[in-house]
Structure formats: structure tokens, C-alpha cells
Tab-separated table of C-alpha atoms and ligand atoms in Angstrom:
chain	number	residue	atom	x	y	z
A	1	UNK	CA	-53.950	432.951	68.722
A	2	UNK	CA	-53.811	435.616	72.014
A	3	UNK	CA	-51.461	436.575	74.126
A	4	UNK	CA	-50.102	436.573	77.920
A	5	UNK	CA	-46.898	435.668	78.896
A	6	UNK	CA	-45.441	434.203	82.047
A	7	UNK	CA	-41.357	435.609	83.276
A	8	UNK	CA	-38.480	433.780	83.897
A	9	UNK	CA	-35.818	435.180	86.715
A	10	UNK	CA	-33.066	433.319	86.321
A	11	UNK	CA	-29.119	435.072	87.739
A	12	UNK	CA	-31.482	438.749	88.094
A	13	UNK	CA	-32.644	439.107	85.407
A	14	UNK	CA	-36.116	438.462	84.585
A	15	UNK	CA	-36.818	437.065	80.810
A	16	UNK	CA	-40.550	437.513	79.205
A	17	UNK	CA	-41.585	434.832	77.829
A	18	UNK	CA	-45.427	434.197	75.431
A	19	UNK	CA	-47.308	432.216	76.647
A	20	UNK	CA	-50.290	431.206	73.184
A	21	UNK	CA	-53.121	430.111	73.185
A	22	UNK	CA	-54.488	427.148	70.654
A	23	UNK	CA	-57.889	427.555	69.308
A	24	UNK	CA	-59.238	424.816	71.570
A	25	UNK	CA	-58.322	426.864	74.548
A	26	UNK	CA	-54.729	424.561	76.231
A	27	UNK	CA	-52.359	427.379	77.218
A	28	UNK	CA	-48.332	426.750	75.856
A	29	UNK	CA	-45.525	428.741	76.774
A	30	UNK	CA	-43.865	429.432	73.298
A	31	UNK	CA	-39.671	429.531	74.631
A	32	UNK	CA	-38.378	430.318	70.368
A	33	UNK	CA	-36.535	433.033	72.031
A	34	UNK	CA	-35.031	431.174	75.214
A	35	UNK	CA	-32.566	430.415	74.468
A	36	UNK	CA	-30.846	433.790	72.490
A	37	UNK	CA	-31.751	436.342	75.249
A	38	UNK	CA	-30.611	433.928	77.992
A	39	UNK	CA	-28.473	431.686	76.816
A	40	UNK	CA	-30.870	428.170	78.371
A	41	UNK	CA	-31.828	425.711	77.136
A	42	UNK	CA	-35.362	423.573	78.263
A	43	UNK	CA	-35.097	419.510	78.285
A	44	UNK	CA	-37.407	417.465	78.470
A	45	UNK	CA	-36.849	413.362	77.795
A	46	UNK	CA	-39.843	411.767	76.264
A	47	UNK	CA	-41.075	415.156	75.284
A	48	UNK	CA	-43.413	414.227	77.328
A	49	UNK	CA	-44.416	418.931	78.231
A	50	UNK	CA	-42.927	419.775	74.913
A	51	UNK	CA	-45.335	421.480	72.017
A	52	UNK	CA	-42.961	420.020	68.500
A	53	UNK	CA	-45.073	421.786	66.323
A	54	UNK	CA	-48.263	424.023	65.934
A	55	UNK	CA	-50.952	422.307	64.101
A	56	UNK	CA	-54.715	421.678	62.148
A	57	UNK	CA	-54.560	417.963	62.151
A	58	UNK	CA	-56.264	416.661	65.188
A	59	UNK	CA	-57.238	417.193	68.209
A	60	UNK	CA	-57.292	415.630	71.001
A	61	UNK	CA	-57.694	416.473	75.029
A	62	UNK	CA	-56.247	413.781	77.006
A	63	UNK	CA	-58.016	413.724	80.747
A	64	UNK	CA	-61.259	414.309	78.862
A	65	UNK	CA	-61.375	411.760	75.896
A	66	UNK	CA	-61.486	413.449	72.979
A	67	UNK	CA	-60.105	413.379	69.024
A	68	UNK	CA	-61.327	415.355	66.866
A	69	UNK	CA	-59.653	414.836	63.521
A	70	UNK	CA	-59.790	418.331	61.770
A	71	UNK	CA	-62.781	418.884	64.234
A	72	UNK	CA	-64.566	416.388	63.355
A	73	UNK	CA	-65.029	413.713	66.046
A	74	UNK	CA	-63.950	411.272	66.232
A	75	UNK	CA	-67.223	408.345	66.973
A	76	UNK	CA	-69.133	410.221	64.176
A	77	UNK	CA	-66.645	409.863	61.735
A	78	UNK	CA	-66.673	406.157	63.471
A	79	UNK	CA	-69.812	406.084	62.524
A	80	UNK	CA	-71.131	407.873	59.890
A	81	UNK	CA	-67.695	407.886	57.067
A	82	UNK	CA	-65.394	405.315	55.898
A	83	UNK	CA	-61.477	404.928	55.747
A	84	UNK	CA	-61.535	407.170	51.733
A	85	UNK	CA	-62.923	409.821	53.011
A	86	UNK	CA	-61.931	409.765	56.382
A	87	UNK	CA	-58.183	409.822	53.956
A	88	UNK	CA	-59.789	412.923	52.534
A	89	UNK	CA	-60.718	415.201	55.348
A	90	UNK	CA	-57.539	415.008	56.870
A	91	UNK	CA	-54.890	415.809	53.895
A	92	UNK	CA	-57.102	417.647	52.512
A	93	UNK	CA	-58.176	419.480	55.405
A	94	UNK	CA	-62.299	419.331	54.461
A	95	UNK	CA	-64.868	416.787	53.920
A	96	UNK	CA	-65.029	415.653	50.603
A	97	UNK	CA	-68.546	416.932	47.846
A	98	UNK	CA	-69.926	414.109	46.655
A	99	UNK	CA	-67.561	414.539	43.112
A	100	UNK	CA	-64.253	415.185	44.558
A	101	UNK	CA	-64.074	411.748	47.268
A	102	UNK	CA	-65.818	410.129	43.897
A	103	UNK	CA	-62.622	411.772	42.597
A	104	UNK	CA	-61.085	410.710	44.280
A	105	UNK	CA	-61.885	406.578	44.840
A	106	UNK	CA	-61.545	407.039	41.628
A	107	UNK	CA	-57.867	407.873	40.937
A	108	UNK	CA	-57.441	405.814	43.958
A	109	UNK	CA	-58.189	402.969	42.082
A	110	UNK	CA	-56.399	403.949	39.385
A	111	UNK	CA	-53.305	403.322	40.932
A	112	UNK	CA	-53.941	400.116	43.018
A	113	UNK	CA	-50.994	398.350	40.541
A	114	UNK	CA	-47.124	397.806	41.654
A	115	UNK	CA	-45.174	398.889	37.950
A	116	UNK	CA	-44.251	395.138	37.771
A	117	UNK	CA	-40.218	396.036	37.952
A	118	UNK	CA	-42.023	396.422	41.567
A	119	UNK	CA	-42.705	393.373	41.120
A	120	UNK	CA	-39.912	391.178	40.912
A	121	UNK	CA	-38.204	392.348	44.382
A	122	UNK	CA	-40.562	390.570	46.699
A	123	UNK	CA	-38.362	387.784	45.586
A	124	UNK	CA	-35.515	389.463	46.836
A	125	UNK	CA	-36.689	389.006	50.498
A	126	UNK	CA	-35.794	385.913	52.366
A	127	UNK	CA	-38.665	383.467	53.205
A	128	UNK	CA	-40.244	385.346	56.955
A	129	UNK	CA	-38.640	388.750	55.834
A	130	UNK	CA	-40.488	390.982	59.166
A	131	UNK	CA	-43.757	392.411	56.302
A	132	UNK	CA	-43.533	396.031	58.148
A	133	UNK	CA	-38.668	396.305	56.755
A	134	UNK	CA	-40.547	394.798	53.371
A	135	UNK	CA	-43.108	397.984	53.868
A	136	UNK	CA	-41.050	400.315	54.897
A	137	UNK	CA	-38.898	399.273	51.551
A	138	UNK	CA	-41.245	399.174	49.773
A	139	UNK	CA	-42.340	403.158	50.118
A	140	UNK	CA	-39.421	403.642	49.217
A	141	UNK	CA	-38.326	401.647	46.393
A	142	UNK	CA	-42.316	403.117	45.189
A	143	UNK	CA	-40.572	405.979	45.165
A	144	UNK	CA	-38.187	405.143	42.619
A	145	UNK	CA	-40.940	404.319	40.477
A	146	UNK	CA	-41.801	408.213	40.453
A	147	UNK	CA	-39.350	410.254	38.730
A	148	UNK	CA	-40.498	413.858	39.045
A	149	UNK	CA	-41.217	413.531	43.311
A	150	UNK	CA	-44.047	415.545	45.211
A	151	UNK	CA	-44.234	418.932	45.431
A	152	UNK	CA	-47.024	420.240	48.144
A	153	UNK	CA	-47.458	423.523	46.658
A	154	UNK	CA	-48.449	421.568	43.279
A	155	UNK	CA	-52.763	420.758	44.094
A	156	UNK	CA	-53.098	418.455	41.412
A	157	UNK	CA	-49.581	417.003	41.883
A	158	UNK	CA	-49.733	415.735	45.504
A	159	UNK	CA	-53.237	414.740	44.957
A	160	UNK	CA	-52.136	413.043	42.999
A	161	UNK	CA	-49.240	411.368	44.357
A	162	UNK	CA	-51.071	411.303	47.852
A	163	UNK	CA	-53.543	409.005	45.709
A	164	UNK	CA	-50.889	406.591	44.713
A	165	UNK	CA	-49.398	406.457	48.527
A	166	UNK	CA	-52.219	405.246	49.800
A	167	UNK	CA	-53.773	402.980	47.164
A	168	UNK	CA	-49.659	401.232	46.472
A	169	UNK	CA	-49.264	400.886	50.357
A	170	UNK	CA	-52.378	398.697	50.257
A	171	UNK	CA	-50.895	396.694	47.566
A	172	UNK	CA	-47.590	396.628	48.528
A	173	UNK	CA	-48.829	394.450	52.089
A	174	UNK	CA	-51.018	392.267	50.338
A	175	UNK	CA	-48.204	391.617	48.932
A	176	UNK	CA	-44.737	391.154	51.582
A	177	UNK	CA	-47.731	388.369	53.561
A	178	UNK	CA	-48.140	386.855	50.112
A	179	UNK	CA	-44.096	386.335	49.738
A	180	UNK	CA	-44.257	385.595	52.887
A	181	UNK	CA	-46.504	382.368	53.068
A	182	UNK	CA	-45.142	381.819	49.036
A	183	UNK	CA	-47.713	382.296	47.433
A	184	UNK	CA	-48.942	383.403	44.550
A	185	UNK	CA	-49.128	387.871	44.254
A	186	UNK	CA	-52.537	388.959	43.655
A	187	UNK	CA	-53.992	392.116	41.564
A	188	UNK	CA	-56.377	394.459	43.257
A	189	UNK	CA	-59.854	393.966	41.806
A	190	UNK	CA	-61.573	397.284	40.381
A	191	UNK	CA	-65.330	396.547	42.386
A	192	UNK	CA	-64.258	396.559	45.907
A	193	UNK	CA	-63.520	399.042	48.829
A	194	UNK	CA	-59.744	400.087	50.313
A	195	UNK	CA	-60.226	397.699	52.686
A	196	UNK	CA	-62.139	395.348	50.358
A	197	UNK	CA	-59.599	394.405	47.991
A	198	UNK	CA	-56.996	394.927	50.167
A	199	UNK	CA	-58.724	391.587	51.926
A	200	UNK	CA	-59.294	390.497	48.530
A	201	UNK	CA	-55.147	390.370	47.755
A	202	UNK	CA	-54.044	388.972	50.858
A	203	UNK	CA	-56.995	386.050	51.319
A	204	UNK	CA	-57.633	384.941	47.788
A	205	UNK	CA	-55.586	382.880	45.404
A	206	UNK	CA	-55.446	382.367	41.684
A	207	UNK	CA	-57.378	379.852	42.272
A	208	UNK	CA	-59.776	380.467	44.779
A	209	UNK	CA	-61.700	384.017	45.012
A	210	UNK	CA	-61.873	385.031	48.873
A	211	UNK	CA	-65.327	386.515	49.425
A	212	UNK	CA	-64.789	389.554	52.049
A	213	UNK	CA	-68.280	390.472	54.285
A	214	UNK	CA	-68.904	393.380	53.722
A	215	UNK	CA	-69.508	393.750	57.621
A	216	UNK	CA	-66.413	392.659	57.787
A	217	UNK	CA	-65.106	394.733	55.746
A	218	UNK	CA	-66.796	397.231	57.201
A	219	UNK	CA	-64.527	396.664	60.570
A	220	UNK	CA	-61.616	396.778	58.550
A	221	UNK	CA	-62.114	400.772	57.868
A	222	UNK	CA	-63.592	401.526	60.927
A	223	UNK	CA	-59.950	399.604	62.293
A	224	UNK	CA	-57.960	402.393	59.856
A	225	UNK	CA	-60.409	405.312	60.380
A	226	UNK	CA	-59.748	404.988	64.440
A	227	UNK	CA	-55.661	404.317	63.244
A	228	UNK	CA	-56.054	406.967	60.878
A	229	UNK	CA	-53.875	410.609	62.340
A	230	UNK	CA	-52.983	410.809	66.314
A	231	UNK	CA	-51.573	414.311	66.730
A	232	UNK	CA	-47.538	413.919	67.120
A	233	UNK	CA	-47.290	410.474	68.850
A	234	UNK	CA	-43.536	409.230	66.987
A	235	UNK	CA	-44.005	408.032	64.401
A	236	UNK	CA	-45.679	411.234	63.483
A	237	UNK	CA	-43.117	412.891	65.216
A	238	UNK	CA	-40.872	411.297	62.770
A	239	UNK	CA	-41.408	411.418	59.166
A	240	UNK	CA	-42.395	415.527	60.236
A	241	UNK	CA	-38.878	415.383	61.437
A	242	UNK	CA	-37.915	413.758	58.153
A	243	UNK	CA	-39.956	416.436	56.509
A	244	UNK	CA	-38.228	419.461	58.004
A	245	UNK	CA	-34.936	418.074	55.962
A	246	UNK	CA	-37.505	418.866	52.561
A	247	UNK	CA	-36.776	414.711	51.242
A	248	UNK	CA	-40.208	414.053	49.667
A	249	UNK	CA	-43.362	412.195	50.773
A	250	UNK	CA	-42.006	408.685	50.491
A	251	UNK	CA	-38.975	408.099	52.584
A	252	UNK	CA	-40.585	410.453	55.713
A	253	UNK	CA	-43.414	408.729	54.949
A	254	UNK	CA	-40.710	404.892	54.715
A	255	UNK	CA	-39.893	406.678	57.994
A	256	UNK	CA	-42.670	406.673	60.101
A	257	UNK	CA	-42.784	402.705	59.549
A	258	UNK	CA	-40.420	402.304	61.063
A	259	UNK	CA	-41.028	403.903	64.382
A	260	UNK	CA	-44.519	402.274	64.073
A	261	UNK	CA	-42.635	399.239	64.571
A	262	UNK	CA	-41.618	399.276	67.793
A	263	UNK	CA	-43.921	397.705	71.248
A	264	UNK	CA	-43.554	400.605	72.561
A	265	UNK	CA	-45.867	401.771	69.587
A	266	UNK	CA	-47.437	400.581	66.739
A	267	UNK	CA	-46.108	396.749	67.597
A	268	UNK	CA	-47.987	396.602	70.531
A	269	UNK	CA	-50.931	394.594	69.131
A	270	UNK	CA	-49.172	391.847	68.341
A	271	UNK	CA	-47.496	392.008	71.959
A	272	UNK	CA	-50.237	392.598	72.963
A	273	UNK	CA	-51.874	389.207	71.035
A	274	UNK	CA	-48.180	387.528	71.800
A	275	UNK	CA	-49.154	388.382	76.487
A	276	UNK	CA	-51.832	386.961	75.487
A	277	UNK	CA	-50.908	383.923	74.025
A	278	UNK	CA	-48.351	383.353	76.497
A	279	UNK	CA	-50.931	383.355	79.467
A	280	UNK	CA	-53.629	381.608	77.837
A	281	UNK	CA	-50.587	378.934	77.685
A	282	UNK	CA	-49.730	378.194	80.861
A	283	UNK	CA	-53.847	377.992	81.934
A	284	UNK	CA	-55.104	381.926	81.960
A	285	UNK	CA	-53.118	382.947	85.081
A	286	UNK	CA	-54.245	386.143	85.291
A	287	UNK	CA	-53.496	387.183	87.967
A	288	UNK	CA	-50.309	385.711	88.594
A	289	UNK	CA	-49.387	387.819	85.456
A	290	UNK	CA	-50.283	391.227	86.846
A	291	UNK	CA	-48.060	391.114	89.709
A	292	UNK	CA	-45.622	390.524	87.220
A	293	UNK	CA	-46.004	393.570	85.566
A	294	UNK	CA	-47.053	395.117	88.721
A	295	UNK	CA	-43.307	394.141	90.558
A	296	UNK	CA	-41.822	395.266	87.089
A	297	UNK	CA	-39.917	392.048	86.764
A	298	UNK	CA	-38.346	391.703	83.646
A	299	UNK	CA	-39.434	394.695	83.185
A	300	UNK	CA	-43.164	393.442	81.886
A	301	UNK	CA	-45.179	396.068	81.096
A	302	UNK	CA	-49.224	395.207	80.788
A	303	UNK	CA	-49.195	395.521	76.614
A	304	UNK	CA	-51.944	396.991	74.939
A	305	UNK	CA	-52.484	399.213	78.348
A	306	UNK	CA	-51.599	403.134	79.360
A	307	UNK	CA	-50.830	405.520	77.148
A	308	UNK	CA	-49.029	409.354	77.664
A	309	UNK	CA	-51.778	411.214	76.116
A	310	UNK	CA	-55.109	409.354	77.731
A	311	UNK	CA	-55.151	409.556	81.570
A	312	UNK	CA	-59.081	408.793	81.124
A	313	UNK	CA	-60.009	406.307	79.068
A	314	UNK	CA	-59.091	406.200	74.838
A	315	UNK	CA	-62.058	407.081	73.237
A	316	UNK	CA	-60.589	404.700	69.817
A	317	UNK	CA	-60.441	401.610	72.737
A	318	UNK	CA	-63.449	401.921	73.468
A	319	UNK	CA	-65.255	401.717	69.843
A	320	UNK	CA	-62.737	398.282	69.385
A	321	UNK	CA	-63.985	396.814	72.118
A	322	UNK	CA	-67.068	396.623	71.085
A	323	UNK	CA	-66.583	396.030	67.634
A	324	UNK	CA	-64.607	393.244	68.624
A	325	UNK	CA	-67.169	391.511	70.270
A	326	UNK	CA	-69.598	392.331	67.072
A	327	UNK	CA	-67.114	390.802	64.838
A	328	UNK	CA	-66.825	388.086	67.139
A	329	UNK	CA	-70.164	387.063	67.067
A	330	UNK	CA	-70.360	388.319	63.441
A	331	UNK	CA	-67.452	385.076	62.788
A	332	UNK	CA	-69.578	382.626	65.270
A	333	UNK	CA	-66.038	382.597	66.843
A	334	UNK	CA	-65.114	381.922	70.437
A	335	UNK	CA	-61.714	383.264	71.080
A	336	UNK	CA	-59.712	382.219	74.815
A	337	UNK	CA	-58.056	385.223	74.518
A	338	UNK	CA	-61.097	387.679	74.751
A	339	UNK	CA	-61.790	386.211	77.640
A	340	UNK	CA	-58.387	386.529	78.960
A	341	UNK	CA	-58.066	389.946	78.243
A	342	UNK	CA	-61.442	391.314	79.335
A	343	UNK	CA	-60.526	389.524	82.975
A	344	UNK	CA	-57.779	391.770	82.348
A	345	UNK	CA	-58.611	394.696	82.006
A	346	UNK	CA	-60.667	393.853	85.239
A	347	UNK	CA	-58.709	393.326	86.877
A	348	UNK	CA	-56.318	396.290	86.564
A	349	UNK	CA	-59.007	399.183	86.558
A	350	UNK	CA	-59.384	397.741	89.344
A	351	UNK	CA	-56.524	397.111	90.706
A	352	UNK	CA	-53.889	400.661	92.221
A	353	UNK	CA	-51.157	400.011	91.153
A	354	UNK	CA	-52.885	400.594	87.283
A	355	UNK	CA	-55.433	403.078	88.489
A	356	UNK	CA	-52.841	405.197	90.282
A	357	UNK	CA	-50.622	405.811	87.393
A	358	UNK	CA	-52.957	406.338	84.696
A	359	UNK	CA	-53.482	403.227	83.039
A	360	UNK	CA	-56.078	401.908	80.642
A	361	UNK	CA	-56.169	400.228	77.868
A	362	UNK	CA	-55.399	401.700	74.590
A	363	UNK	CA	-56.559	401.320	71.151
A	364	UNK	CA	-53.738	398.146	70.718
A	365	UNK	CA	-55.350	396.427	72.733
A	366	UNK	CA	-58.799	394.185	71.308
A	367	UNK	CA	-57.173	395.537	67.951
A	368	UNK	CA	-55.378	392.490	67.593
A	369	UNK	CA	-57.960	389.871	68.607
A	370	UNK	CA	-59.912	391.265	65.738
A	371	UNK	CA	-58.183	391.101	62.958
A	372	UNK	CA	-56.614	387.952	64.656
A	373	UNK	CA	-60.859	386.682	64.273
A	374	UNK	CA	-60.927	388.082	60.608
A	375	UNK	CA	-57.765	385.595	60.076
A	376	UNK	CA	-55.167	388.109	59.808
A	377	UNK	CA	-52.116	386.765	60.508
A	378	UNK	CA	-50.208	388.746	64.327
A	379	UNK	CA	-46.882	389.512	61.576
A	380	UNK	CA	-49.600	392.025	60.097
A	381	UNK	CA	-50.811	393.505	62.770
A	382	UNK	CA	-48.374	396.563	62.785
A	383	UNK	CA	-48.426	396.845	58.450
A	384	UNK	CA	-52.659	397.099	59.098
A	385	UNK	CA	-52.503	399.893	61.514
A	386	UNK	CA	-49.387	401.648	59.571
A	387	UNK	CA	-52.003	401.138	56.173
A	388	UNK	CA	-54.418	403.067	58.685
A	389	UNK	CA	-51.814	405.545	59.434
A	390	UNK	CA	-50.753	406.431	56.293
A	391	UNK	CA	-53.025	409.551	55.821
A	392	UNK	CA	-52.325	411.172	58.997
A	393	UNK	CA	-48.498	410.952	57.749
A	394	UNK	CA	-48.924	412.469	54.314
A	395	UNK	CA	-51.271	415.245	56.102
A	396	UNK	CA	-48.578	415.555	58.911
A	397	UNK	CA	-45.542	415.918	56.058
A	398	UNK	CA	-48.081	418.494	53.802
A	399	UNK	CA	-47.962	421.092	56.184
A	400	UNK	CA	-44.184	420.438	57.369
A	401	UNK	CA	-43.779	421.570	53.841
A	402	UNK	CA	-46.099	423.505	53.286
A	403	UNK	CA	-44.993	425.852	55.985
A	404	UNK	CA	-43.929	429.490	55.325
A	405	UNK	CA	-42.437	429.732	58.651
A	406	UNK	CA	-40.502	425.367	58.798
A	407	UNK	CA	-36.551	424.941	59.314
A	408	UNK	CA	-35.295	421.439	59.755
A	409	UNK	CA	-36.322	420.143	62.791
A	410	UNK	CA	-32.843	419.793	65.417
A	411	UNK	CA	-33.343	419.517	69.316
A	412	UNK	CA	-30.377	420.593	71.416
A	413	UNK	CA	-29.029	418.592	74.078
A	414	UNK	CA	-27.483	418.880	78.039
A	415	UNK	CA	-23.894	417.283	76.420
A	416	UNK	CA	-22.879	414.208	79.502
A	417	UNK	CA	-20.110	413.261	78.437
A	418	UNK	CA	-16.492	413.613	79.594
A	419	UNK	CA	-14.437	416.872	78.527
A	420	UNK	CA	-11.509	417.923	76.441
A	421	UNK	CA	-9.231	415.322	76.762
A	422	UNK	CA	-6.263	414.205	74.654
A	423	UNK	CA	-5.097	411.857	71.986
A	424	UNK	CA	-3.565	408.946	73.392
A	425	UNK	CA	-1.399	407.028	70.811
A	426	UNK	CA	-2.328	402.128	70.334
A	427	UNK	CA	0.517	401.763	72.563
A	428	UNK	CA	0.611	403.792	75.096
A	429	UNK	CA	-3.119	402.918	76.180
A	430	UNK	CA	-3.019	399.389	78.386
A	431	UNK	CA	-5.052	396.484	78.656
A	432	UNK	CA	-3.913	392.450	77.461
B	1	ACO	N1	-47.604	397.990	82.925
B	1	ACO	C1	-47.314	398.473	83.299
B	1	ACO	N2	-47.032	399.745	83.914
B	1	ACO	C2	-46.634	400.563	83.001
B	1	ACO	C3	-47.489	400.686	81.605
B	1	ACO	C4	-47.752	398.784	81.227
B	1	ACO	N3	-48.213	399.244	80.270
B	1	ACO	N4	-47.189	401.856	81.462
B	1	ACO	C5	-46.620	402.218	82.388
B	1	ACO	N5	-47.133	401.698	83.088
B	1	ACO	C6	-45.760	402.570	84.171
B	1	ACO	C7	-44.669	402.961	83.886
B	1	ACO	O1	-43.643	401.492	84.545
B	1	ACO	C8	-44.320	404.440	84.796
B	1	ACO	O2	-44.526	403.268	86.813
B	1	ACO	P1	-43.518	404.401	88.237
B	1	ACO	O3	-44.008	405.668	87.633
B	1	ACO	O4	-43.784	403.127	88.809
B	1	ACO	O5	-42.465	404.288	86.719
B	1	ACO	C9	-45.403	404.625	85.158
B	1	ACO	O6	-46.754	404.018	84.106
B	1	ACO	C10	-45.729	405.807	84.185
B	1	ACO	O7	-45.139	404.875	83.111
B	1	ACO	P2	-43.748	405.263	81.201
B	1	ACO	O8	-43.252	405.038	80.691
B	1	ACO	O9	-43.670	407.030	82.428
B	1	ACO	O10	-45.147	405.944	80.381
B	1	ACO	P3	-44.953	406.340	78.793
B	1	ACO	O11	-45.948	407.798	78.813
B	1	ACO	O12	-44.062	406.715	79.199
B	1	ACO	O13	-44.976	405.245	77.754
B	1	ACO	C11	-46.930	403.814	76.419
B	1	ACO	C12	-46.722	405.432	77.755
B	1	ACO	C13	-45.444	404.235	76.392
B	1	ACO	C14	-48.352	403.583	75.621
B	1	ACO	C15	-46.285	403.117	77.705
B	1	ACO	O14	-47.781	403.339	79.136
B	1	ACO	C16	-45.977	401.548	77.935
B	1	ACO	O15	-45.243	401.045	77.296
B	1	ACO	N6	-46.958	400.977	77.444
B	1	ACO	C17	-48.083	399.988	76.959
B	1	ACO	C18	-47.156	398.943	75.369
B	1	ACO	C19	-48.022	399.885	74.802
B	1	ACO	O16	-49.879	399.444	74.033
B	1	ACO	N7	-47.977	401.115	73.762
B	1	ACO	C20	-48.783	401.285	72.460
B	1	ACO	C21	-49.058	402.976	72.873
B	1	ACO	S1	-50.943	403.485	71.582
B	1	ACO	C22	-49.778	403.216	69.911
B	1	ACO	O17	-49.344	403.713	70.285
B	1	ACO	C23	-51.203	403.795	69.345
């Protein structure tokens, strides 16, 4: 990073603040020494202007719709790579050689089973427990079954833990689904790839094997690639925050799952389907829904639209829209929700409300329609997102833990509550 500086004048004094430049020439005001030199702190609620870290993992240019993992454009990865290979790239920094990839695949297969005792845990959840809650709880539970919790600097131990976590997450996700519908939990198979095995564990039954269609498995693999990382989003920042206290990988990732759950983040893919279904049930009146959004009635938003960083288009959404049409064609599905979604996109992209605010379809707008066509239930959509995001969370966890200058993440605040006051004994507090 080369250095320039900016000047801040306050109360007759001038402070030099270094301007750092990233490898893609983005310029950052470094305020590390702001408080110690000037007594001031910065305020940036929602962190829209705050770089929370330096990272070598993922690059986004929201104005130009660019997304790259470790320098590789998302468009190339989604076309040529697989989720397993992309995960390796994100976590270890380079594309694997053939032998590295085959070893990694072998480890994923080796670790796909859950400890038999863990299977009993699923019985403790009530019927209809949200799968995201089960996923988070069971990731921490899986951590209990690995007593030598990961040392990030030990390469062999780290690789082994990565394989365990990535592989077991898929088994946990499928088991949480089976539990929620009261069916037997299926064992994974040794002969299937990452996504195919997940579909098998979700849809096979002890007396009936689910035939995995290669094109559908590939579409799911591509969804995972597109979700694999997205720099400092809410859940990844959560993982980094937890990691900064030197919490173990399982605990940090379990926290990331909880952050992803919310409808403004990963939960949006399910919220989109709810929204489209409601519009469909009410006769498909897109215009009146858009009016409601624009009038901000009851805080209603066009789910699957808008992004904190992308202000032109979301490159993931572009690909997912194409894939959505291809998957529906392949399965011979006509989904009226797709017609409504496309109409909504068309109306919104030509409406000044959305144009002025730079609101475009994000990754969640069409992904739910693909998953619905495959037969994945809505309450599992965000779980699928979480499975895809695991490599990004792991890569970010390790980056935090391997940073020799790393400190615990601990923001400050502007206190806006009452100033100092004396304690009032209960008998003198009044009220009825
Ligand atoms: N529908 C209607 N209006 C919107 C939407 C939307 N989806 N998104 C933003 N706006 C409006 C806001 O009301 C605000 O308008 P105002 O200037 O009149 O007050 C303006 O656009 C800016 O919105 P903010 O909330 O400040 O934008 P922010 O960057 O904080 O939020 C977010 C980004 C959360 C993604 C937002 O666009 C949103 O809520 N979208 C819907 C939920 C969604 O799809 N989330 C998934 C995001 S992608 C992901 O996490 C994988």
C-alpha cells in the first residue's frame, strides 16, 4: 500500500491522516491514530463508509458490478470451476493442483458422516424448528466432537478441520430437513459430489433412492459458487468479529449462520418467495405492490432488490436469472412466480423510485425460484445460502486469526443516554 495523506483541522490543530491505496486502487482514509492524536472518534452507523479490515480474499466494485475471489472473476469461476475447487481457492488462496483437489475431495468424503451420538441431537428439536436454528446449534455441537479445536497456523490440522466442517455442514443441513418433515435421516453416499450428495440426503428415503440429475446438481453447485464469499457483509463481519476474540472456527461460523438468517441478509431469498406468493394469491397485481413499496406502507420493501455495495447491477443476479430459466426449462416447470418476478423487475427498473436509489435485483431475487423448482422447501433456502457461504466464512476466520497485528474487534460509540444521576430507592419512584 503506498501512502498519501489527508488533513483534518479541528480546534486550531491539524492532523495528518494517511490515505492508503488497495491493490485495486481504492483509497482509504486510515484513522487508526485519530482518537489518540485528536481525541475524536468517527461515527458511521451501519458502516457504509468504514473499512473494517484489510483483506486479500474477495474484491467487489459495486459501481461496475465486479466480483472476484482471490482475483478470479466470478463469471469465470461459475462457468469453469466447481464449488469444491472454489472453496479451496477461497480458503487457501490459490487454485488447487489436481492432486491437491483430489486430496481435498477425499477428505470431504471421509468426513461427511456425523458422529452417531450427534444424530440423536436432532430428536431434541421440536417439529417445525427453523432449520437455520438447528444448523447453528449443530455446528457448535459438531465442534464439541472435535476436542482439539483448530489451530489456524497448523496447515495439516487446518485442512482437516476445514474438510470436516464443510462436509458435515451439508449432512447437518439435510438432517435438519429430514427431522423437520419427520423422515429418517439419510446417510451420505461415497460416490456423489458435494451438491449431489446433499440432494440425495434431502430427497432419498430408506426405500427409495432419489435420482440426481447432473444438470440440476450443476445448477446447485453454481449457486454455491456464487454465494461462496462476498467480502465484509453482515454474516462475514460477524464471523470476523467472533474470530477476533480468538473463538474457535465452529463457534465463529455458528454465529455467522445466525447473522445470515435475517431477512435483510440471507433470509431475503425466502422473503422473496413469500412476497411473490402473496402477490400471486392476490391476483398477480404487481403495480399495486410496487406502489405500496414506494409509499413505504408498513415498511414494505421489494425483497431481493437493493444492495449496500452494488449500485449498478449484481453480477450474481445476472447469472442466476439465466440459470433460473434454464433449470425451469430442464425440469419442465412453469412457475407463475417467475412471471411475476420478471414483471416486477421490469416495472422496478423503469420506475424513478428504484432508478434514483440505484436499486437492482440482488442474488436473492431469482435464486429462490430455482430452489423451489428443484423441490427445496422455502424454509431451507437460507440454509442453502449458508452452505454456500461456509468457504468464505472459513477464509475470513483464518485471515483474522493469522493476522500478526490482529486485535479484538471492539468499536466505540457515542453515548446518547442520560448523564450521571443518583440512584432512587424503590419507595420514592412514584407510579401506581
Ligand atoms: N425496496 C424498496 N426500497 C428500498 C429497498 C427495497 N428493497 N432497498 C432500499 N430501499 C430504499 C430505502 O427505503 C431508502 O430510501 P430513502 O432514501 O427514501 O430512505 C434507500 O433505498 C436506501 O436504502 P437503505 O436501507 O439505506 O440501503 P442499505 O444499503 O442500508 O440496505 C439492503 C441494503 C438491506 C440490501 C436493502 O436494499 C434491502 O432491505 N433490500 C431488501 C432485502 C434484500 O433483498 N436483502 C438481500 C441483500 S443481498 C444479501 O444479503 C445476500
